[in-house]
């Protein structure tokens, strides 16, 4: 294979790898956003249950 053809092939492979990497980054960013939402939801639930515990222990 001559050098020009080899360089063209390598550039094509590099572009494919960069595209796959970009797609994976987008997917991971979406996963992170979902996890952030879940953590926030569970944190809010925990805070809510702690508030209820505190309220039930408060003398009236």
mmCIF file of N, CA and C in Angstrom:
data_model
loop_
_atom_site.group_PDB
_atom_site.id
_atom_site.type_symbol
_atom_site.label_atom_id
_atom_site.label_comp_id
_atom_site.label_asym_id
_atom_site.label_seq_id
_atom_site.Cartn_x
_atom_site.Cartn_y
_atom_site.Cartn_z
ATOM 1 N N UNK A 1 0.858 -1.186 0.000
ATOM 2 C CA UNK A 1 0.000 0.000 0.000
ATOM 3 C C UNK A 1 0.894 1.237 0.000
ATOM 4 N N UNK A 2 0.576 2.174 -0.859
ATOM 5 C CA UNK A 2 1.430 3.362 -0.885
ATOM 6 C C UNK A 2 1.087 4.276 0.293
ATOM 7 N N UNK A 3 1.972 5.208 0.553
ATOM 8 C CA UNK A 3 1.841 6.058 1.738
ATOM 9 C C UNK A 3 0.565 6.889 1.729
ATOM 10 N N UNK A 4 0.193 7.451 0.589
ATOM 11 C CA UNK A 4 -1.012 8.282 0.523
ATOM 12 C C UNK A 4 -2.258 7.479 0.884
ATOM 13 N N UNK A 5 -2.352 6.277 0.353
ATOM 14 C CA UNK A 5 -3.506 5.425 0.647
ATOM 15 C C UNK A 5 -3.519 5.041 2.126
ATOM 16 N N UNK A 6 -2.340 4.747 2.664
ATOM 17 C CA UNK A 6 -2.242 4.374 4.075
ATOM 18 C C UNK A 6 -2.635 5.552 4.973
ATOM 19 N N UNK A 7 -2.163 6.747 4.625
ATOM 20 C CA UNK A 7 -2.506 7.948 5.400
ATOM 21 C C UNK A 7 -4.012 8.192 5.342
ATOM 22 N N UNK A 8 -4.600 8.046 4.165
ATOM 23 C CA UNK A 8 -6.047 8.231 4.008
ATOM 24 C C UNK A 8 -6.809 7.223 4.865
ATOM 25 N N UNK A 9 -6.360 5.978 4.853
ATOM 26 C CA UNK A 9 -6.996 4.928 5.656
ATOM 27 C C UNK A 9 -6.885 5.249 7.144
ATOM 28 N N UNK A 10 -5.716 5.665 7.586
ATOM 29 C CA UNK A 10 -5.518 5.993 8.998
ATOM 30 C C UNK A 10 -6.364 7.193 9.421
ATOM 31 N N UNK A 11 -6.476 8.194 8.551
ATOM 32 C CA UNK A 11 -7.320 9.359 8.848
ATOM 33 C C UNK A 11 -8.775 8.931 9.002
ATOM 34 N N UNK A 12 -9.212 8.054 8.125
ATOM 35 C CA UNK A 12 -10.586 7.556 8.181
ATOM 36 C C UNK A 12 -10.832 6.796 9.488
ATOM 37 N N UNK A 13 -9.886 5.950 9.864
ATOM 38 C CA UNK A 13 -10.006 5.202 11.114
ATOM 39 C C UNK A 13 -10.020 6.142 12.313
ATOM 40 N N UNK A 14 -9.186 7.170 12.265
ATOM 41 C CA UNK A 14 -9.140 8.150 13.348
ATOM 42 C C UNK A 14 -10.472 8.889 13.464
ATOM 43 N N UNK A 15 -11.027 9.303 12.330
ATOM 44 C CA UNK A 15 -12.320 9.998 12.349
ATOM 45 C C UNK A 15 -13.419 9.099 12.907
ATOM 46 N N UNK A 16 -13.408 7.828 12.531
ATOM 47 C CA UNK A 16 -14.392 6.881 13.060
ATOM 48 C C UNK A 16 -14.246 6.733 14.575
ATOM 49 N N UNK A 17 -13.010 6.625 15.029
ATOM 50 C CA UNK A 17 -12.763 6.488 16.466
ATOM 51 C C UNK A 17 -13.199 7.746 17.217
ATOM 52 N N UNK A 18 -12.931 8.915 16.645
ATOM 53 C CA UNK A 18 -13.346 10.171 17.284
ATOM 54 C C UNK A 18 -14.870 10.273 17.347
ATOM 55 N N UNK A 19 -15.543 9.838 16.285
ATOM 56 C CA UNK A 19 -17.011 9.864 16.259
ATOM 57 C C UNK A 19 -17.581 8.933 17.329
ATOM 58 N N UNK A 20 -17.031 7.719 17.422
ATOM 59 C CA UNK A 20 -17.491 6.771 18.443
ATOM 60 C C UNK A 20 -17.242 7.320 19.841
ATOM 61 N N UNK A 21 -16.093 7.944 20.033
ATOM 62 C CA UNK A 21 -15.762 8.519 21.333
ATOM 63 C C UNK A 21 -16.741 9.644 21.683
ATOM 64 N N UNK A 22 -17.057 10.486 20.722
ATOM 65 C CA UNK A 22 -18.011 11.575 20.956
ATOM 66 C C UNK A 22 -19.385 11.023 21.318
ATOM 67 N N UNK A 23 -19.814 9.987 20.609
ATOM 68 C CA UNK A 23 -21.105 9.365 20.916
ATOM 69 C C UNK A 23 -21.107 8.791 22.328
ATOM 70 N N UNK A 24 -20.016 8.175 22.720
ATOM 71 C CA UNK A 24 -19.920 7.600 24.063
ATOM 72 C C UNK A 24 -19.951 8.701 25.123
ATOM 73 N N UNK A 25 -19.278 9.814 24.866
ATOM 74 C CA UNK A 25 -19.283 10.939 25.810
ATOM 75 C C UNK A 25 -20.707 11.472 25.983
ATOM 76 N N UNK A 26 -21.436 11.604 24.883
ATOM 77 C CA UNK A 26 -22.823 12.081 24.953
ATOM 78 C C UNK A 26 -23.668 11.107 25.772
ATOM 79 N N UNK A 27 -23.489 9.812 25.540
ATOM 80 C CA UNK A 27 -24.239 8.798 26.285
ATOM 81 C C UNK A 27 -23.905 8.873 27.771
ATOM 82 N N UNK A 28 -22.625 8.969 28.089
ATOM 83 C CA UNK A 28 -22.217 9.040 29.493
ATOM 84 C C UNK A 28 -22.729 10.309 30.164
ATOM 85 N N UNK A 29 -22.729 11.417 29.438
ATOM 86 C CA UNK A 29 -23.252 12.670 29.998
ATOM 87 C C UNK A 29 -24.732 12.513 30.332
ATOM 88 N N UNK A 30 -25.470 11.840 29.474
ATOM 89 C CA UNK A 30 -26.885 11.572 29.752
ATOM 90 C C UNK A 30 -27.050 10.690 30.974
ATOM 91 N N UNK A 31 -26.210 9.668 31.094
ATOM 92 C CA UNK A 31 -26.255 8.790 32.266
ATOM 93 C C UNK A 31 -25.968 9.571 33.542
ATOM 94 N N UNK A 32 -25.003 10.470 33.475
ATOM 95 C CA UNK A 32 -24.649 11.284 34.642
ATOM 96 C C UNK A 32 -25.829 12.163 35.042
ATOM 97 N N UNK A 33 -26.493 12.776 34.056
ATOM 98 C CA UNK A 33 -27.661 13.621 34.356
ATOM 99 C C UNK A 33 -28.755 12.808 35.044
ATOM 100 N N UNK A 34 -28.995 11.590 34.552
ATOM 101 C CA UNK A 34 -30.009 10.723 35.170
ATOM 102 C C UNK A 34 -29.622 10.394 36.609
ATOM 103 N N UNK A 35 -28.351 10.072 36.820
ATOM 104 C CA UNK A 35 -27.892 9.762 38.173
ATOM 105 C C UNK A 35 -28.005 10.972 39.093
ATOM 106 N N UNK A 36 -27.688 12.158 38.575
ATOM 107 C CA UNK A 36 -27.829 13.377 39.382
ATOM 108 C C UNK A 36 -29.277 13.564 39.815
ATOM 109 N N UNK A 37 -30.210 13.322 38.899
ATOM 110 C CA UNK A 37 -31.626 13.459 39.233
ATOM 111 C C UNK A 37 -32.032 12.445 40.296
ATOM 112 N N UNK A 38 -31.541 11.211 40.172
ATOM 113 C CA UNK A 38 -31.870 10.184 41.160
ATOM 114 C C UNK A 38 -31.302 10.537 42.523
ATOM 115 N N UNK A 39 -30.060 10.996 42.554
ATOM 116 C CA UNK A 39 -29.437 11.372 43.827
ATOM 117 C C UNK A 39 -30.218 12.506 44.472
ATOM 118 N N UNK A 40 -30.601 13.496 43.671
ATOM 119 C CA UNK A 40 -31.375 14.619 44.202
ATOM 120 C C UNK A 40 -32.704 14.124 44.757
ATOM 121 N N UNK A 41 -33.372 13.240 44.020
ATOM 122 C CA UNK A 41 -34.659 12.723 44.467
ATOM 123 C C UNK A 41 -34.508 11.964 45.788
ATOM 124 N N UNK A 42 -33.516 11.080 45.875
ATOM 125 C CA UNK A 42 -33.312 10.318 47.106
ATOM 126 C C UNK A 42 -32.901 11.225 48.253
ATOM 127 N N UNK A 43 -32.099 12.228 47.959
ATOM 128 C CA UNK A 43 -31.697 13.185 48.983
ATOM 129 C C UNK A 43 -32.927 13.924 49.514
ATOM 130 N N UNK A 44 -33.793 14.359 48.604
ATOM 131 C CA UNK A 44 -35.026 15.036 49.013
ATOM 132 C C UNK A 44 -35.904 14.108 49.843
ATOM 133 N N UNK A 45 -35.990 12.836 49.433
ATOM 134 C CA UNK A 45 -36.782 11.874 50.198
ATOM 135 C C UNK A 45 -36.208 11.689 51.597
ATOM 136 N N UNK A 46 -34.890 11.574 51.684
ATOM 137 C CA UNK A 46 -34.258 11.410 52.996
ATOM 138 C C UNK A 46 -34.479 12.632 53.866
ATOM 139 N N UNK A 47 -34.336 13.801 53.294
ATOM 140 C CA UNK A 47 -34.575 15.028 54.058
ATOM 141 C C UNK A 47 -36.021 15.090 54.523
ATOM 142 N N UNK A 48 -36.933 14.679 53.664
ATOM 143 C CA UNK A 48 -38.350 14.672 54.025
ATOM 144 C C UNK A 48 -38.624 13.724 55.168
ATOM 145 N N UNK A 49 -38.010 12.533 55.148
ATOM 146 C CA UNK A 49 -38.250 11.570 56.227
ATOM 147 C C UNK A 49 -37.589 12.041 57.515
ATOM 148 N N UNK A 50 -36.438 12.722 57.421
ATOM 149 C CA UNK A 50 -35.803 13.264 58.623
ATOM 150 C C UNK A 50 -36.657 14.378 59.217
ATOM 151 N N UNK A 51 -37.270 15.193 58.357
ATOM 152 C CA UNK A 51 -38.140 16.267 58.841
ATOM 153 C C UNK A 51 -39.336 15.674 59.563
ATOM 154 N N UNK A 52 -39.869 14.580 59.030
ATOM 155 C CA UNK A 52 -41.013 13.935 59.673
ATOM 156 C C UNK A 52 -40.609 13.336 61.010
ATOM 157 N N UNK A 53 -39.406 12.717 61.065
ATOM 158 C CA UNK A 53 -38.930 12.162 62.332
ATOM 159 C C UNK A 53 -38.756 13.269 63.356
ATOM 160 N N UNK A 54 -38.171 14.367 62.947
ATOM 161 C CA UNK A 54 -37.953 15.499 63.846
ATOM 162 C C UNK A 54 -39.293 16.049 64.313
ATOM 163 N N UNK A 55 -40.244 16.167 63.410
ATOM 164 C CA UNK A 55 -41.555 16.702 63.767
ATOM 165 C C UNK A 55 -42.270 15.766 64.730
ATOM 166 N N UNK A 56 -42.113 14.459 64.561
ATOM 167 C CA UNK A 56 -42.814 13.525 65.440
ATOM 168 C C UNK A 56 -42.160 13.468 66.816
ATOM 169 N N UNK A 57 -40.903 13.862 66.919
ATOM 170 C CA UNK A 57 -40.202 13.849 68.203
ATOM 171 C C UNK A 57 -40.328 15.183 68.940
ATOM 172 N N UNK A 58 -40.883 16.184 68.299
ATOM 173 C CA UNK A 58 -40.978 17.504 68.928
ATOM 174 C C UNK A 58 -42.144 17.507 69.908
ATOM 175 N N UNK A 59 -41.889 17.962 71.117
ATOM 176 C CA UNK A 59 -42.999 18.030 72.084
ATOM 177 C C UNK A 59 -44.025 19.069 71.639
ATOM 178 N N UNK A 60 -45.262 18.764 71.918
ATOM 179 C CA UNK A 60 -46.328 19.688 71.508
ATOM 180 C C UNK A 60 -46.981 20.333 72.693
#
